[in-house]
Short mmCIF file of C-alpha atoms in Angstrom, two decimals:
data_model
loop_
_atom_site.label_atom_id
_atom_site.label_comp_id
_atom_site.label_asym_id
_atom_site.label_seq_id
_atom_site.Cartn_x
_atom_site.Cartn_y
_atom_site.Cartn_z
CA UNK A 855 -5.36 -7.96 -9.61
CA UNK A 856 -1.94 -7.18 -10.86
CA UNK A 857 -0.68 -3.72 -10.27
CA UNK A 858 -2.98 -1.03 -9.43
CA UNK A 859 -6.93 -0.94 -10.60
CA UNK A 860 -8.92 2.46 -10.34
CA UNK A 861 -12.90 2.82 -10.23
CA UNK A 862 -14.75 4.10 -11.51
CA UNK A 863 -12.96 4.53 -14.97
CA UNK A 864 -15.30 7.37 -15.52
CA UNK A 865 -18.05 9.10 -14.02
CA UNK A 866 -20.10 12.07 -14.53
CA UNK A 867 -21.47 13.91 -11.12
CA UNK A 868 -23.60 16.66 -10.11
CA UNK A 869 -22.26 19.89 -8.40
CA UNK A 870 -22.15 19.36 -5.03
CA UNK A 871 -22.45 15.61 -4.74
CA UNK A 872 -19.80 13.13 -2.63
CA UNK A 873 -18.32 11.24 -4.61
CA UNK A 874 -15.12 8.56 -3.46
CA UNK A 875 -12.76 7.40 -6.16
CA UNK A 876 -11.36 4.20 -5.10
CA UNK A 877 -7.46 3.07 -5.52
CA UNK A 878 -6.14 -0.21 -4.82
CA UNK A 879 -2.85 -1.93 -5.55
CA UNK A 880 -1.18 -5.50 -4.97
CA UNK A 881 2.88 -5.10 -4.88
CA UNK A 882 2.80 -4.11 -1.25
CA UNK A 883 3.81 -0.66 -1.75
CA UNK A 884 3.79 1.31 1.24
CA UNK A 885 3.71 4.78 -0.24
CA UNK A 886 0.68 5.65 -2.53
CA UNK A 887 -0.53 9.13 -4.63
CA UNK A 888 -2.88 10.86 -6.03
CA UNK A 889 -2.65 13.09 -8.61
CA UNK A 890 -5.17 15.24 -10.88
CA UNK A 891 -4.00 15.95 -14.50
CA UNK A 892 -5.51 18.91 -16.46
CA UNK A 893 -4.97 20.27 -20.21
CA UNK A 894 -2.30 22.34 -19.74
CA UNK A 895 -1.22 21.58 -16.31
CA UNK A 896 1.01 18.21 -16.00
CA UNK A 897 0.13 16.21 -13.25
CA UNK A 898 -0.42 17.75 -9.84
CA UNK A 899 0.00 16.08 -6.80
CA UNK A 900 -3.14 16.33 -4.35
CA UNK A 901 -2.10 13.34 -1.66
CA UNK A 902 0.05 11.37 -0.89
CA UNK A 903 0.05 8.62 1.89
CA UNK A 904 3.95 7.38 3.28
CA UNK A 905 2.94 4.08 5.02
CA UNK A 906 -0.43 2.38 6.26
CA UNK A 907 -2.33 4.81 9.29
CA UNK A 908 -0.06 8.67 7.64
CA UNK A 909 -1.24 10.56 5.18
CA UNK A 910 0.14 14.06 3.83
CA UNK A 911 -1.16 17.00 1.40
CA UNK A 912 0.10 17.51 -1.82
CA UNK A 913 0.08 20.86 -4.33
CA UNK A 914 -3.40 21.36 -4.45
CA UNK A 915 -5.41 19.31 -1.53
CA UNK A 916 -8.66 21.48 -0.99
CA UNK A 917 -11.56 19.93 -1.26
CA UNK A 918 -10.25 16.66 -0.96
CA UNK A 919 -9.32 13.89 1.11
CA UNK A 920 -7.76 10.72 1.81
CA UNK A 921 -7.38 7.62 4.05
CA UNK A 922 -4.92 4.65 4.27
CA UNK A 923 -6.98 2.31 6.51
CA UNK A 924 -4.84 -0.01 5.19
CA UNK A 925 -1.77 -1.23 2.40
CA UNK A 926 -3.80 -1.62 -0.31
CA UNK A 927 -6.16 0.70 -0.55
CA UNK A 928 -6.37 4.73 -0.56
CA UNK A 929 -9.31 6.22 -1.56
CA UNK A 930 -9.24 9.82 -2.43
CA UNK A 931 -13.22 11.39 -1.68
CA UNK A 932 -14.76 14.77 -3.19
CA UNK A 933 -16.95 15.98 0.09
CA UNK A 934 -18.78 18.36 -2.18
CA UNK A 935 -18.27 18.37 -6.25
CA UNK A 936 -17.42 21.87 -7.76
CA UNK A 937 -17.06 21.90 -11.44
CA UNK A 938 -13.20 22.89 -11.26
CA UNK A 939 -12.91 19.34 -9.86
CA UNK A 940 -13.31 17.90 -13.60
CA UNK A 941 -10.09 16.23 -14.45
CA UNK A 942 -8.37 12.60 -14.83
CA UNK A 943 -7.50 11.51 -11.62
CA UNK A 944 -4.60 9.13 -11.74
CA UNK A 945 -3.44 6.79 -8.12
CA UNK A 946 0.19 5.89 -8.15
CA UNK A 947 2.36 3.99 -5.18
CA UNK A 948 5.70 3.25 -4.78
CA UNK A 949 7.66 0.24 -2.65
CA UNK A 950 8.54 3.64 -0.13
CA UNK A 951 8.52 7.41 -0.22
CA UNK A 952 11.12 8.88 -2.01
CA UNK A 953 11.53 5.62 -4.11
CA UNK A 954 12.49 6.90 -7.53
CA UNK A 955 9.91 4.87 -9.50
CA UNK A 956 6.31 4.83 -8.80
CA UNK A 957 3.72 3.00 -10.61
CA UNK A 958 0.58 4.89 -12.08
CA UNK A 959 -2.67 3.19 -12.07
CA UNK A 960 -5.20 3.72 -15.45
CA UNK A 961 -7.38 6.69 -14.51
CA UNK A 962 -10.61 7.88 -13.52
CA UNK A 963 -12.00 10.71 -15.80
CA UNK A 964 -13.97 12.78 -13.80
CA UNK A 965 -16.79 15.20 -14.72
CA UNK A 966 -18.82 17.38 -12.39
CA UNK A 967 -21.37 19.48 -13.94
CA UNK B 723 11.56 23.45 -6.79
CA UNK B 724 14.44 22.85 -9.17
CA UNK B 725 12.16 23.39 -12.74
CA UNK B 726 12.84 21.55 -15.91
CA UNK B 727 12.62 23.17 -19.35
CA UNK B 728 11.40 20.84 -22.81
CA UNK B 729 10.29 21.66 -26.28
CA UNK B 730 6.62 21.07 -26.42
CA UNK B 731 6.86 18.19 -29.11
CA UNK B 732 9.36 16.52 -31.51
CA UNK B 733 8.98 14.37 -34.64
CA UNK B 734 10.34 10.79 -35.51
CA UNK B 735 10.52 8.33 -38.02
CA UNK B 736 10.02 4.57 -36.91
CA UNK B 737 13.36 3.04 -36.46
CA UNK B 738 15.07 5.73 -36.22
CA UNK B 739 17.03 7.24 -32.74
CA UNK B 740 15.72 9.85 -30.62
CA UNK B 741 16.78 12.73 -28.47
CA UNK B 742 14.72 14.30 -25.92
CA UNK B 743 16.21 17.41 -24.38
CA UNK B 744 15.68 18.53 -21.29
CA UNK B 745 17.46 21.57 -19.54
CA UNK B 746 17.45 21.96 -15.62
CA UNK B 747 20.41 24.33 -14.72
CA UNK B 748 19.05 24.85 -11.21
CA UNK B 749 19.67 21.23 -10.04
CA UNK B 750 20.83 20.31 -6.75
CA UNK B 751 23.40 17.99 -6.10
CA UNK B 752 20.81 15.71 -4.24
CA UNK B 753 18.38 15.85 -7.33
CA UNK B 754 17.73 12.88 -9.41
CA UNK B 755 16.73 13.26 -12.75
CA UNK B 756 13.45 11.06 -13.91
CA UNK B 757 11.96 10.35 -16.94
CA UNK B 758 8.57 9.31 -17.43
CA UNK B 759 5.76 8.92 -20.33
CA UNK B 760 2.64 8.76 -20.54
CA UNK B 761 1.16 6.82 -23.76
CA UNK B 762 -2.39 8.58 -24.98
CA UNK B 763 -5.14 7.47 -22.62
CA UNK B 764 -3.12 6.13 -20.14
CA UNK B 765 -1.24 6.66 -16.78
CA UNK B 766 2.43 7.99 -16.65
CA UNK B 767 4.44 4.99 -16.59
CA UNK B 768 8.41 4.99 -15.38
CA UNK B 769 11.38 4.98 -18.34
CA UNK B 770 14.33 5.72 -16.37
CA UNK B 771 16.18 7.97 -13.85
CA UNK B 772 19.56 8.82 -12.69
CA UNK B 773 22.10 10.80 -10.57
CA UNK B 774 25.18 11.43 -12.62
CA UNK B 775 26.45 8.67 -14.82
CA UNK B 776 24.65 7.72 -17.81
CA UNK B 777 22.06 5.38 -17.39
CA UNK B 778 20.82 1.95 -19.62
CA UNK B 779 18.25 -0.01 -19.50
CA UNK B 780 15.86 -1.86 -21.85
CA UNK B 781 13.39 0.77 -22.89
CA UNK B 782 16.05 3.54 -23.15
CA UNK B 783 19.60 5.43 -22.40
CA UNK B 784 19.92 8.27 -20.43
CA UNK B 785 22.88 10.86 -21.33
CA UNK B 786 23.37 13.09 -18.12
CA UNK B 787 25.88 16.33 -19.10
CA UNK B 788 29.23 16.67 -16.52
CA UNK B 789 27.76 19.62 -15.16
CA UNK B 790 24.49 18.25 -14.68
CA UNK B 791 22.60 20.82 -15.82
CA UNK B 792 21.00 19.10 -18.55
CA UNK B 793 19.87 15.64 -19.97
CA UNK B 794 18.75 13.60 -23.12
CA UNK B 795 16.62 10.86 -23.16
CA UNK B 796 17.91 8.09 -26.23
CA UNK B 797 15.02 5.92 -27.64
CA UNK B 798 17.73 3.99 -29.91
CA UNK B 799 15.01 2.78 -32.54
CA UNK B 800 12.05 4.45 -32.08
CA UNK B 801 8.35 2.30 -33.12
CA UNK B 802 5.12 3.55 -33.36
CA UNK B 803 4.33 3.02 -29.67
CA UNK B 804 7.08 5.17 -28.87
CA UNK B 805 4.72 8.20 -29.47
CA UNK B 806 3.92 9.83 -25.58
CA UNK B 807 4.23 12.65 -24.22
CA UNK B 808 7.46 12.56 -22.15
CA UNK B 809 8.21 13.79 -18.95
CA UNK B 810 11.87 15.22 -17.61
CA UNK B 811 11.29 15.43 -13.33
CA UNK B 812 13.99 16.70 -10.94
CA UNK B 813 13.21 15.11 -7.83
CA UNK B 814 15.81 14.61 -4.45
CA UNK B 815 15.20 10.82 -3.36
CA UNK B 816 13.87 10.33 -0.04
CA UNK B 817 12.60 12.63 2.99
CA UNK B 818 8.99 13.66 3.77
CA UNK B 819 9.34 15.78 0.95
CA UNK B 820 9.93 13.89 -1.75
CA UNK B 821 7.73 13.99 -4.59
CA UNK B 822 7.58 14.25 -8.77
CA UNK B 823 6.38 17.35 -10.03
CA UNK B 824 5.14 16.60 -13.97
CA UNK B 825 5.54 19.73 -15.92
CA UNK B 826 3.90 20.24 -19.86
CA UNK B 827 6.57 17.43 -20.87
CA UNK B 828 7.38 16.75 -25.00
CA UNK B 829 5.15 15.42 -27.39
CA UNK B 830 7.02 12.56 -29.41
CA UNK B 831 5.15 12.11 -32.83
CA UNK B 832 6.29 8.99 -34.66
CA UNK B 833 6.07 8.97 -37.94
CA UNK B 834 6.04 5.31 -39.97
#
């Protein structure tokens, strides 16, 4: 792994259905993101996690949530799919919070019908 | 939040330079000013940031104005993988509250 990997790189869901999109990264960054990006939009933050065992809400965090069980990973899970959850869901970290550069992994594309 | 204002898109020729405005005359003196892209189909990925001096490095210049209140980002030959949208983010370096806000950003077409 170099960098950060996202899975699935798409998926297509069912209103209503749990779904778990899985981030995980290898520079030993503690803080780590997620953001949704829609047409029109930019990128919105949804979570954010500062360090291993904290994590924090974003701009738009309903329906959504995270854990940071550990560095590497932070997996952002959809308890119940709604439709206005379709989007590209990109992961990000960072060496801390407030670093100035973070690093954005490839994207999930999301669809939830 | 201190907001950032960009054309929607601009238009290049390969090899040529490039300016990408960006106003934000509400900036704080604690605000850094960030530049990202994000290449079709991909994730945002980091160009270059700064306080107030102008910035170098090896995928671009950054021209901060005295007053701060607005910024150009210089791709000094511009290729055909040049073509992103661009992103201009105020953002005050560390605290709890720290975070990038992407707005619309400017669409860099680059023409061969």
């Amino acid at each position: 792994i170099a960098g950060i990997t996202q899975a699935p790189t798409s998926q297509i869901l069912a209103a209503g259905r749990r779904m778990t999109l899985r981030c995980t990264q290898d520079m030993r960054h503690n803080a780590m993101y997620w953001y949704r990006q829609d047409l029109g939009l930019g990128l919105r933050l949804i979570h954010y996690s500062n360090t291993a065992g904290t994590t924090g809400k974003g701009e738009v965090p309903d329906g959504y949530s995270v854990s940071r069980a550990n560095t590497d990973d932070f997996p952002l899970t959809l308890a119940s799919a709604v439709p206005s959850q379709t989007s590209v869901y990109f992961c990000a970290s960072s060496p801390r919070r407030g670093y100035n550069e973070q690093f954005f992994g490839p994207g999930t594309r999301l669809t939830v019908l | 939040d201190a907001k950032t204002t960009q054309p929607n898109s601009m238009e290049s020729n390969e090899e040529e330079p490039v300016h990408l405005p960006c106003n934000h005359s509400t900036i704080s003196g604690t605000d850094y000013i960030h530049w990202y892209r994000q290449l079709p189909s991909q994730g945002p990925e980091y160009v270059i940031h700064g306080l107030t001096s102008n910035v170098n490095n090896r995928m671009a210049s950054l021209a901060i104005a005295e007053d701060r209140k607005s910024s150009t980002l210089i791709l000094h030959r511009a290729t055909l993988r040049d073509a992103a949208v661009y992103y201009c983010i105020l953002s005050a370096s560390g605290g709890s509250n720290y975070k990038l806000t992407f707005g619309k950003g400017t669409l860099l077409t680059v023409n061969p």
